Amino acid sequence: MALFSSSTREVPVAAAVPRHVAIIMDGNGRWAKKRFLPRVAGHVKGVELVREAVRACLERKIDYLTLFAFSSENWRRPAEEVSLLMQLFVKALEQEVEKLNRNNVRLRIVGDLSRFEPRLQALIAEAEAKTATNTALVLTIAANYGGRWDIMQAMQRMLAAHPEKRDGFVESDLEAFLSMSYAPEPDLFIRTGGEERISNFLLWQLAYAELYFTPTLWPEFDTAEFDKAIASYQQRERRFGRTSEQLQDRKDHA
Ligand code: IPE
Ligand code: IPE
Ligand code: MG
């Protein structure tokens, strides 16, 4: 498995198009409420926008798209909404995987999957296996995911892998066990729906991501909105601790 070095230690090539975009898809409930619809109608519409985002990434040659679909805290919602979200997840897996496969998209699900029903777990395993050799885009869905859970499970697996070691661990030792060790860190983080918080998403991996918050609700986050986020990203100067002048020197000597 290819491991990517942390952007906090090495300056990655700042490409015009972000290599990895991570999104908190928020605002489905409010979108439905505005229309006097049940919250689940917002989630159903949200799935359509996932399709559109995947298409946009394929067209723009973005390598990794990571979507927060269900957080470890979302179990606190009313049982009916949780159950409808699970049904929607099952339905999406049943209906979309073939199309993803045809488009050369690799699907990965990260999170604590043990809490899902066996049928859902089986569908996830099947979808990942079916798309395992695809190379156009890696689409990661974070489901029952929490950034703190990820760091804890990585730490436990790291310690189990080195039973005699007491200290001297370095960041890359832990990174190898994080659930997204197969991907470079996100370049661009987007949160729709107006809230400006991380909500326990990729805590470790977002250390140096460019953050983009928009009031646009997820069911209205179309390709034009996506392009606005990318345009904002392209305006940023990613310094990773260095000075602006240092970056200019590097460019001059490149
Ligand atoms: C995001 O939309 C989807 C999930 C968390 C599953 P919300 O359901 O949080 O929508 P709002 O924030 O209530 O509008
Ligand atoms: C974050 O959205 C999680 C997902 C989009 C899946 P929430 O709407 O649950 O976030 P908080 O709890 O309001 O911060
Ligand atoms: Mg929300």
XYZ file of C-alpha atoms in Angstrom, residues 5-229:
225
model
C 4.056 11.596 3.491
C 2.421 14.156 5.710
C 2.001 17.616 4.225
C 2.918 19.072 7.601
C 6.476 17.892 7.029
C 6.902 18.063 3.275
C 5.620 20.697 0.899
C 3.532 18.931 -1.725
C 3.431 20.291 -5.223
C 0.676 22.900 -5.153
C -1.316 21.825 -8.165
C -3.988 23.972 -9.767
C -6.547 21.299 -9.032
C -6.664 19.871 -5.519
C -5.644 16.217 -5.437
C -7.955 15.412 -2.530
C -11.225 17.171 -1.654
C -13.026 16.321 1.606
C -16.601 17.508 2.152
C -18.990 17.744 5.098
C -22.311 17.527 3.290
C -24.481 19.535 5.670
C -27.866 21.228 5.362
C -30.130 18.469 4.031
C -32.630 18.879 6.866
C -32.869 22.642 6.453
C -33.281 22.298 2.696
C -36.277 20.010 3.268
C -37.718 22.232 5.982
C -37.651 25.261 3.657
C -39.883 23.256 1.317
C -42.181 21.912 4.056
C -40.889 18.409 3.333
C -39.777 15.727 5.812
C -36.039 15.795 6.607
C -35.482 12.553 4.731
C -36.492 14.289 1.478
C -33.384 16.418 1.959
C -31.227 13.319 2.330
C -32.760 11.810 -0.828
C -31.988 15.006 -2.743
C -28.519 14.964 -1.180
C -27.725 11.654 -2.881
C -28.339 13.304 -6.262
C -25.772 15.954 -5.431
C -23.276 13.251 -4.493
C -23.635 11.919 -8.033
C -23.025 15.415 -9.391
C -19.942 15.910 -7.186
C -18.476 12.596 -8.354
C -19.019 13.602 -11.964
C -17.359 16.980 -11.327
C -14.317 15.274 -9.768
C -13.967 12.885 -12.697
C -14.150 15.747 -15.194
C -11.658 17.882 -13.258
C -9.290 14.953 -12.658
C -9.438 15.204 -8.889
C -7.951 11.949 -7.560
C -9.700 11.631 -4.185
C -13.157 12.714 -3.034
C -14.068 12.046 0.601
C -17.617 12.614 1.816
C -18.865 12.685 5.399
C -22.171 10.816 5.231
C -22.815 9.820 8.850
C -20.853 10.822 11.921
C -20.347 8.762 15.070
C -22.503 11.426 16.759
C -25.400 11.112 14.291
C -26.742 8.066 16.210
C -28.100 10.688 18.611
C -30.745 11.651 16.048
C -34.314 10.348 16.304
C -34.386 6.579 15.658
C -36.613 7.069 12.637
C -34.192 9.413 10.891
C -31.245 7.099 11.634
C -33.159 4.153 10.221
C -34.146 6.079 7.073
C -30.522 7.167 6.572
C -29.392 3.528 6.820
C -32.028 2.486 4.276
C -30.859 5.218 1.963
C -27.269 4.047 2.318
C -28.263 0.472 1.441
C -30.278 1.686 -1.545
C -27.436 3.873 -2.793
C -25.006 0.953 -2.579
C -27.419 -1.300 -4.461
C -28.143 1.218 -7.179
C -24.957 3.204 -7.689
C -22.051 0.766 -7.458
C -22.455 -0.556 -10.981
C -22.367 2.976 -12.364
C -19.346 3.899 -10.267
C -17.626 0.798 -11.550
C -18.368 1.684 -15.170
C -16.823 5.101 -14.529
C -13.634 3.543 -13.126
C -14.350 4.863 -9.596
C -12.966 3.010 -6.597
C -15.296 3.073 -3.596
C -14.030 2.949 -0.031
C -16.003 3.214 3.199
C -14.240 4.379 6.366
C -15.582 4.388 9.916
C -16.545 1.920 12.605
C -18.550 -0.446 10.421
C -19.144 -2.961 13.225
C -22.237 -1.070 14.327
C -23.989 -1.518 10.979
C -26.403 -4.332 10.200
C -24.771 -7.433 8.680
C -26.560 -6.835 5.378
C -25.108 -3.333 5.087
C -21.657 -4.601 6.061
C -21.879 -7.250 3.348
C -22.927 -4.687 0.716
C -19.994 -2.479 1.698
C -17.491 -5.337 1.399
C -18.961 -6.322 -1.964
C -18.848 -2.757 -3.333
C -15.253 -2.266 -2.232
C -14.168 -5.586 -3.735
C -15.981 -4.936 -6.993
C -14.340 -1.534 -7.533
C -10.941 -2.375 -6.014
C -8.923 -2.080 -9.218
C -10.496 1.175 -10.471
C -8.186 4.135 -10.929
C -9.987 7.289 -12.140
C -11.154 8.476 -8.706
C -11.112 7.145 -5.154
C -14.485 7.963 -3.604
C -14.403 7.545 0.170
C -17.599 7.620 2.186
C -17.099 8.259 5.900
C -19.882 6.388 7.705
C -20.101 6.069 11.484
C -16.814 7.918 11.300
C -15.283 10.131 13.959
C -11.860 11.745 13.848
C -11.182 10.826 17.470
C -12.288 7.239 16.879
C -9.856 7.090 13.945
C -6.894 8.297 16.002
C -7.749 5.910 18.849
C -8.127 2.855 16.627
C -4.887 3.747 14.825
C -3.055 4.089 18.132
C -4.335 0.737 19.376
C -3.331 -1.023 16.161
C 0.058 0.707 16.144
C 0.791 -0.417 19.708
C -0.364 -3.961 18.929
C 1.968 -4.063 15.924
C 4.969 -3.088 18.091
C 4.351 -4.865 21.432
C 7.830 -4.239 22.873
C 8.150 -0.619 21.844
C 7.464 1.880 24.646
C 8.462 5.191 23.079
C 10.164 6.698 20.061
C 7.096 6.547 17.850
C 6.946 9.103 15.048
C 3.928 10.551 13.231
C 4.291 8.275 10.240
C 4.029 5.207 12.531
C 0.516 6.291 13.472
C -0.409 7.494 9.986
C 0.079 3.980 8.637
C -2.882 2.837 10.753
C -5.281 5.727 10.167
C -8.306 4.649 8.162
C -7.326 6.786 5.158
C -3.644 5.813 5.013
C -4.186 5.045 1.315
C -4.760 8.717 0.458
C -2.777 11.939 0.620
C -4.145 14.444 3.154
C -7.032 16.601 1.897
C -5.905 19.735 0.050
C -9.354 21.303 0.156
C -11.976 20.890 2.876
C -15.513 22.072 2.116
C -18.415 22.380 4.529
C -21.823 23.320 3.173
C -24.806 24.468 5.218
C -23.294 27.515 6.909
C -21.836 25.927 10.046
C -18.141 26.641 10.509
C -16.893 23.630 12.433
C -15.175 20.295 11.838
C -17.719 18.140 13.749
C -15.168 15.393 14.462
C -14.371 14.750 10.773
C -10.768 14.014 9.711
C -9.009 15.629 12.686
C -5.480 14.413 12.029
C -5.617 14.658 8.252
C -7.009 18.210 8.066
C -3.984 19.722 9.826
C -2.982 21.751 6.746
C -6.049 21.586 4.508
C -7.421 24.781 3.004
C -10.836 25.343 4.606
C -13.872 26.528 2.640
C -17.221 27.216 4.282
C -20.344 28.094 2.348
C -23.923 28.839 3.422
C -25.169 26.866 0.407
C -27.100 23.817 1.610
C -25.794 20.451 0.385
C -28.849 19.731 -1.839
C -28.014 22.962 -3.693
C -24.261 22.436 -3.916
C -24.071 21.889 -7.670
C -21.064 21.886 -10.008
C -21.063 25.702 -10.226
C -20.801 25.840 -6.421
C -18.049 23.209 -6.491
C -16.135 25.310 -8.996
C -16.421 28.335 -6.689
C -14.750 26.305 -3.932
